[in-house]
Amino acid sequence: MSGNSIGTILRLTTFGESHGIAIGGILDGVPPKIPISKKEIQKELNKRRPGSKHTSERKEKDLIEIFSGIFHGYTTGTSIGLIIKNQDHKPKDYVNLKNIYRPNHADFSYFKKYGIRDYRGGGRASARETAIRVAAGAIAKKYLYQKYNLRIIGFLKQIGDIKCNTIDLNRVTKNKLFCPDYDCLPLIINLIKNLKKQGDSIGAKIGIFVENVPIGLGEPIFDKLDAELAHSLMSINAVKGIEIGDGFKCVNQYGSKSYDEITPQGFKSNHCGGILGGISTGQNILISLAIKPASSISIPIKTINIYGNRTVIRTRGRHDPCIGIRAIPVSEAMVALTLMDHDLRNKAQCK
Amino acid sequence: MSGNSIGTILRLTTFGESHGIAIGGILDGVPPKIPISKKEIQKELNKRRPGSKHTSERKEKDLIEIFSGIFHGYTTGTSIGLIIKNQDHKPKDYVNLKNIYRPNHADFSYFKKYGIRDYRGGGRASARETAIRVAAGAIAKKYLYQKYNLRIIGFLKQIGDIKCNTIDLNRVTKNKLFCPDYDCLPLIINLIKNLKKQGDSIGAKIGIFVENVPIGLGEPIFDKLDAELAHSLMSINAVKGIEIGDGFKCVNQYGSKSYDEITPQGFKSNHCGGILGGISTGQNILISLAIKPASSISIPIKTINIYGNRTVIRTRGRHDPCIGIRAIPVSEAMVALTLMDHDLRNKAQCK
Amino acid sequence: MSGNSIGTILRLTTFGESHGIAIGGILDGVPPKIPISKKEIQKELNKRRPGSKHTSERKEKDLIEIFSGIFHGYTTGTSIGLIIKNQDHKPKDYVNLKNIYRPNHADFSYFKKYGIRDYRGGGRASARETAIRVAAGAIAKKYLYQKYNLRIIGFLKQIGDIKCNTIDLNRVTKNKLFCPDYDCLPLIINLIKNLKKQGDSIGAKIGIFVENVPIGLGEPIFDKLDAELAHSLMSINAVKGIEIGDGFKCVNQYGSKSYDEITPQGFKSNHCGGILGGISTGQNILISLAIKPASSISIPIKTINIYGNRTVIRTRGRHDPCIGIRAIPVSEAMVALTLMDHDLRNKAQCK
Amino acid sequence: MSGNSIGTILRLTTFGESHGIAIGGILDGVPPKIPISKKEIQKELNKRRPGSKHTSERKEKDLIEIFSGIFHGYTTGTSIGLIIKNQDHKPKDYVNLKNIYRPNHADFSYFKKYGIRDYRGGGRASARETAIRVAAGAIAKKYLYQKYNLRIIGFLKQIGDIKCNTIDLNRVTKNKLFCPDYDCLPLIINLIKNLKKQGDSIGAKIGIFVENVPIGLGEPIFDKLDAELAHSLMSINAVKGIEIGDGFKCVNQYGSKSYDEITPQGFKSNHCGGILGGISTGQNILISLAIKPASSISIPIKTINIYGNRTVIRTRGRHDPCIGIRAIPVSEAMVALTLMDHDLRNKAQCK
């Protein structure tokens, strides 16, 4: 139980290093007779896949293979084995990084903790690991959509100083940057282009919107729905902040002015972000995430090697100017896995 | 496993309703031979205890009773049974609330989920439940302090529009508001006085500072230290946002400017808040929390009853104008429990 | 997680030493709206209670107190706090045992493991701990009976050389020895009387019969129903063997002769004991347990003290000549908790 | 969490159907820097591999592939991905079994539970799944051997009416039947030959002997070492009984005669099988298992199909006359995984 599993009834366990043979996972606890195809999973993976001009140029097809648990197009209730072979792994690229702690990367903390590490491309700490989360999340999304018509939409809220003022969720899936504001889109494309040229990276703010949420998801006290969403989202590489509903805007709100009035027709507002007492209210769930700028940049930065000597590092090539973009499908997947787990937990105890 | 437990090796399980006979908990996984006295636990509970002029006037002595697991002043390695009897419970105060959904409270979501609820004072959803967290956290604090000299200091960063500009941690424990800035203190006291008069409440921003953190705490992938801290802190009533290190400031940072340079003498900055790749770096851990204004206010607010009819509610008496204050010792306790759990997990696998 | 919890969705966590203030437990995961009274729980506890002429003479009323989770006669879905105060604890009786390892007791292994122990009456290792299992089991029994008419009947199969040949389950609850064979009863009573006189103890074989079991309980692979029953039953003090269905009789059976033929009317036999592939078949579940003789006897036996020196020990007074008898209600409780947990797990995933 | 994981700190999660593409597993919680080679794992797998004249003739090379977690010959502390491709899968062999419930197989209970099943060769319920347990167990064995010189030796104690009277453990690894008694060996070979000719199967009794066990493994109350061993061993297909130490012989033992005297030189006997109060005493651990005869036999047996109509079934070809033989390396693996998990748990809390 060294951290490679998440969930209680629906439980994802993963393995794999960035430049090993494959990454993979086991999704356990999926009910039987859910229709799911390889194509549906692949579609989600393609959203996260690198290789576009806005993201890393590492060429990974991220082809999903299903080894078990799905039979004749339906889940069987047994554990689902998911594998993605690594294709464009060039371990040689990393030999020069073998003994260096890249700043803001996990190199330092992994080496201090384990005394040994697979240094190729971040090894286990690489965000490549998140591809399996997306694959598993595709199954959870399907389950939730089929059962509740529930949809999870992640989108760019801000990147650097560019804020999306118009949040048009219909637009999100129509551009590869998950941008909801067409006025911002050219500005963002330009920003990314410049960052690529300069070899720099930038942070971002992600929004997540969930509609058609059933009432009653979430277990009180420690496994509150918001607490478990915070857990699963903060486990995504580079996430440094999370807000539910009004989030940090609460700090200077008055109780008399920021409460969500309940009327016979339902709630009149949604300051709470769809969760009260850790349990979903049936309103839309609203989340924001802060994503730090990628640590791998081609501008030289100062650090030390494992012997404690000063050195300078410059990460060449294939990296993301804004990891906030590819973090969006990963965030959606984590929300889907958490909600589905809580739906099963609720079913166990309350229905 | 309906949400009343937290932790992996160190595991706290709790029970108890706000106006039942008692609240209690079992802390399992504490190593043997840790010296701990009732007095040390009581001292932490007193920090959270209501009854001061700045907080709720409910009179609870919150006297801890230790039923097992500690023998002749030392832990024995067996499970520790902790009980706090409820004293000032006046269930009659709540009869009029029996059929009403108080806005921003858990009433609505609990009733929809369970179809039954102990309506007295919020029942299980009451923040009274957090007293046991503080008691258990006292044991974790002792363990961490004794082993590493590790200290966890929670403090007020902001309340309403009053921001603490000077963060002097030595001052925090010297005032009942956990305020680190003596210039702000009179302003805050005045704000609370006015809120009490008006029967209103306000939000707050809490800071948590952890010093003398060992390197290597945190398990990669899903049980990253920051992910588990987010989980445990977001499980505290009224927390709506969490930041690690720079948090939402990352959104417009550049990778080339916001990295923490590593030198032979250590890190030159701490943007990351003491955690890289989900593992502690040995730097101070820095966390911020957003706390929403208390939902129980004596200004009348609009809502419905369980039959769907409109009504108006006004919570009388004994409530906190800013729950952000009493949330501080609870936050410290949750950080302590999470860090101690990860210390034991690290010991299991890596030492 | 040092072993004081059991179950996945329905989860019991316990605390308490034999001669401390109280023993207690938290039962988490019980669905809301199950009717349950203190009286129903007490009735089960009375079956296990010492104080009869056939068992230990320690006088414990074992009065259950319910601190939370039950409101107006119904479970609320929140965690249930259960407490039993210790009454007839005479710690002084044990001062002379402080530094001695009683053979076949846990003294040696506890002290070697923890380096510290509450030596009073076995401390945490005492079978007194099982009273809370019975209290929690009473709730599980009620749930299973109400939902499925499911009944769990434990009974004496053999004690020393006396075998019960006639298994009349209607008789089991009508005598305090849970004996199903009235021809054996006087023999057993006589055996126990003689053992008491001699200060000796004897082993026993327990049978457990479960009727009206729903089909589908049990999770394949590692959490097979029989595997989890084995776990929960082997966790009872003094259990040294367990059989499901034919058990060790299988060793010289032929596949062609010992299979359970399936007919349109159901199974023609029940060699498998009601479980196939780890999943309940709907037949009766049949289990046998081997119970070792109690270690506390008043015949002097040889051992060493904690300093490694030889000594002789003689346990005075109040002990059970056959712990197999009081182990029966405990076994029923563990089966109930395991079956209810699996019913909830099945509900989560398969219904 | 539908049953495909086992262990607390060391945790094995598996997937895979008998006639799918592959079976696999993730072993999480292995400490870093344990030297382990593919060859060492393969060696264990070869012990369980079918294809000898005494076992099933299904031709599976059972070649292990390690996808992650081992780097340059050492574990890295990250999760270990293990895959075994299925080679000799002939799903067509099973088309005629599609709608039939094979007696004593999991067909009936799986179909009733899930309403869908991969009927090819038992699907997930096939003992083929245990190959991954053996692979993971090889890593645990290596860890235990390297740290404590601990060895786990499984052997045939009885098969049908043939009892091994001489238990010479040196002989066990020198014959493919794990027989410790060379006088019995020709009798057993003859028995198996005849069973193959007749198309029948037979039960067996397995012994497990563990030497050089450290003191202190096992967590009191519910996670006692014997309880967790019972769980992990009873989860192996066809196990119907388990005994620790004297097991069912306890039933007619007297307390005064069957205790293990402690002397300054250690224990004088080992009735308890190396475990007291659920914690290892440092003596050898002694376990017996009852294995039922294989359900797949080529003698026609009566059953029904999924429509409830009577039919007769005869399993052709490639099956084991005594699954007790191949269950031996699986049992060793489960013991190794359980002991290693408890060693890590003990390390977390007690060292």
Short mmCIF file of N, CA and C in Angstrom, two decimals, chain B residues 280-338:
data_model
loop_
_atom_site.label_atom_id
_atom_site.label_comp_id
_atom_site.label_asym_id
_atom_site.label_seq_id
_atom_site.Cartn_x
_atom_site.Cartn_y
_atom_site.Cartn_z
N SER B 280 7.89 14.77 1.08
CA SER B 280 8.45 15.92 1.78
C SER B 280 9.93 16.08 1.45
N THR B 281 10.35 17.35 1.30
CA THR B 281 11.74 17.64 0.92
C THR B 281 12.59 17.95 2.15
N GLY B 282 11.97 18.08 3.29
CA GLY B 282 12.70 18.50 4.49
C GLY B 282 12.54 19.99 4.76
N GLN B 283 12.03 20.74 3.78
CA GLN B 283 11.73 22.16 4.03
C GLN B 283 10.47 22.27 4.89
N ASN B 284 10.18 23.49 5.32
CA ASN B 284 8.92 23.71 6.04
C ASN B 284 7.75 23.42 5.11
N ILE B 285 6.72 22.83 5.65
CA ILE B 285 5.49 22.64 4.87
C ILE B 285 4.59 23.85 5.09
N LEU B 286 4.10 24.39 3.98
CA LEU B 286 3.30 25.62 4.02
C LEU B 286 1.94 25.37 3.39
N ILE B 287 0.90 25.62 4.15
CA ILE B 287 -0.46 25.36 3.68
C ILE B 287 -1.36 26.55 3.99
N SER B 288 -2.30 26.81 3.08
CA SER B 288 -3.36 27.80 3.39
C SER B 288 -4.72 27.14 3.22
N LEU B 289 -5.66 27.57 4.04
CA LEU B 289 -7.02 27.05 3.95
C LEU B 289 -8.02 28.19 3.87
N ALA B 290 -9.05 28.00 3.06
CA ALA B 290 -10.17 28.94 3.04
C ALA B 290 -11.31 28.37 3.88
N ILE B 291 -11.81 29.20 4.80
CA ILE B 291 -12.91 28.76 5.68
C ILE B 291 -14.13 29.62 5.39
N LYS B 292 -15.24 28.98 5.13
CA LYS B 292 -16.45 29.75 4.85
C LYS B 292 -17.05 30.30 6.14
N PRO B 293 -17.87 31.33 6.04
CA PRO B 293 -18.52 31.85 7.25
C PRO B 293 -19.47 30.80 7.82
N ALA B 294 -19.60 30.79 9.15
CA ALA B 294 -20.50 29.83 9.80
C ALA B 294 -21.91 29.99 9.25
N SER B 295 -22.60 28.88 9.18
CA SER B 295 -23.96 28.90 8.64
C SER B 295 -24.98 29.26 9.71
N SER B 296 -24.61 29.06 10.96
CA SER B 296 -25.56 29.36 12.03
C SER B 296 -25.42 30.81 12.43
N ILE B 297 -26.38 31.62 12.04
CA ILE B 297 -26.34 33.03 12.39
C ILE B 297 -27.70 33.41 12.95
N SER B 298 -27.73 34.51 13.69
CA SER B 298 -29.03 34.86 14.27
C SER B 298 -29.79 35.90 13.43
N ILE B 299 -29.25 36.24 12.30
CA ILE B 299 -30.02 37.03 11.34
C ILE B 299 -30.96 36.06 10.63
N PRO B 300 -32.22 36.41 10.47
CA PRO B 300 -33.15 35.46 9.85
C PRO B 300 -32.79 35.21 8.38
N ILE B 301 -32.78 33.94 7.99
CA ILE B 301 -32.51 33.62 6.58
C ILE B 301 -33.59 32.68 6.05
N LYS B 302 -33.74 32.71 4.73
CA LYS B 302 -34.86 31.99 4.11
C LYS B 302 -34.49 30.55 3.72
N THR B 303 -35.44 29.66 3.92
CA THR B 303 -35.19 28.26 3.56
C THR B 303 -36.53 27.54 3.40
N ILE B 304 -36.49 26.21 3.38
CA ILE B 304 -37.73 25.42 3.35
C ILE B 304 -37.67 24.37 4.45
N ASN B 305 -38.82 23.77 4.75
CA ASN B 305 -38.82 22.64 5.68
C ASN B 305 -38.84 21.32 4.88
N ILE B 306 -38.84 20.21 5.61
CA ILE B 306 -38.72 18.93 4.91
C ILE B 306 -39.96 18.61 4.07
N TYR B 307 -41.03 19.38 4.28
CA TYR B 307 -42.23 19.17 3.46
C TYR B 307 -42.21 20.05 2.21
N GLY B 308 -41.14 20.82 2.06
CA GLY B 308 -40.99 21.64 0.85
C GLY B 308 -41.62 23.01 0.97
N ASN B 309 -42.03 23.38 2.18
CA ASN B 309 -42.66 24.69 2.34
C ASN B 309 -41.65 25.75 2.80
N ARG B 310 -41.84 26.95 2.32
CA ARG B 310 -40.95 28.06 2.68
C ARG B 310 -41.04 28.38 4.17
N THR B 311 -39.92 28.75 4.74
CA THR B 311 -39.90 29.20 6.12
C THR B 311 -38.68 30.10 6.31
N VAL B 312 -38.61 30.68 7.50
CA VAL B 312 -37.48 31.55 7.81
C VAL B 312 -36.82 30.98 9.06
N ILE B 313 -35.50 31.01 9.10
CA ILE B 313 -34.82 30.45 10.26
C ILE B 313 -33.84 31.45 10.85
N ARG B 314 -33.72 31.37 12.16
CA ARG B 314 -32.82 32.27 12.86
C ARG B 314 -32.21 31.44 13.97
N THR B 315 -30.90 31.22 13.89
CA THR B 315 -30.25 30.38 14.89
C THR B 315 -29.92 31.23 16.11
N ARG B 316 -30.48 30.86 17.23
CA ARG B 316 -30.26 31.65 18.42
C ARG B 316 -28.97 31.25 19.10
N GLY B 317 -28.42 32.22 19.74
CA GLY B 317 -27.43 31.96 20.76
C GLY B 317 -26.09 31.48 20.29
N ARG B 318 -25.64 30.54 20.93
CA ARG B 318 -24.31 30.10 21.16
C ARG B 318 -23.54 29.69 19.93
N HIS B 319 -23.26 30.56 19.01
CA HIS B 319 -22.51 30.14 17.83
C HIS B 319 -21.30 31.03 17.57
N ASP B 320 -20.44 30.52 16.70
CA ASP B 320 -19.18 31.18 16.44
C ASP B 320 -19.32 32.24 15.35
N PRO B 321 -18.89 33.46 15.62
CA PRO B 321 -18.90 34.47 14.56
C PRO B 321 -17.88 34.14 13.46
N CYS B 322 -16.78 33.48 13.84
CA CYS B 322 -15.81 33.07 12.81
C CYS B 322 -15.29 31.68 13.17
N ILE B 323 -15.81 30.67 12.49
CA ILE B 323 -15.37 29.31 12.81
C ILE B 323 -13.93 29.06 12.37
N GLY B 324 -13.40 30.00 11.60
CA GLY B 324 -11.99 29.90 11.21
C GLY B 324 -11.07 29.84 12.42
N ILE B 325 -11.49 30.44 13.53
CA ILE B 325 -10.62 30.45 14.71
C ILE B 325 -10.51 29.07 15.34
N ARG B 326 -11.66 28.50 15.66
CA ARG B 326 -11.61 27.18 16.28
C ARG B 326 -11.18 26.09 15.29
N ALA B 327 -11.23 26.39 14.02
CA ALA B 327 -10.75 25.41 13.02
C ALA B 327 -9.23 25.26 13.05
N ILE B 328 -8.56 26.23 13.67
CA ILE B 328 -7.09 26.19 13.66
C ILE B 328 -6.52 24.99 14.42
N PRO B 329 -6.88 24.78 15.68
CA PRO B 329 -6.35 23.56 16.33
C PRO B 329 -6.80 22.27 15.66
N VAL B 330 -7.97 22.31 15.05
CA VAL B 330 -8.42 21.10 14.33
C VAL B 330 -7.50 20.85 13.12
N SER B 331 -7.17 21.92 12.42
CA SER B 331 -6.27 21.78 11.26
C SER B 331 -4.91 21.24 11.69
N GLU B 332 -4.41 21.78 12.79
CA GLU B 332 -3.12 21.27 13.29
C GLU B 332 -3.21 19.78 13.58
N ALA B 333 -4.31 19.37 14.18
CA ALA B 333 -4.48 17.96 14.52
C ALA B 333 -4.50 17.09 13.27
N MET B 334 -5.21 17.55 12.24
CA MET B 334 -5.30 16.74 11.01
C MET B 334 -3.93 16.65 10.34
N VAL B 335 -3.18 17.75 10.36
CA VAL B 335 -1.82 17.71 9.79
C VAL B 335 -0.97 16.73 10.59
N ALA B 336 -1.09 16.78 11.90
CA ALA B 336 -0.29 15.88 12.76
C ALA B 336 -0.62 14.42 12.47
N LEU B 337 -1.90 14.10 12.39
CA LEU B 337 -2.30 12.71 12.14
C LEU B 337 -1.79 12.25 10.78
N THR B 338 -1.88 13.12 9.78
CA THR B 338 -1.42 12.74 8.44
C THR B 338 0.09 12.55 8.39
#
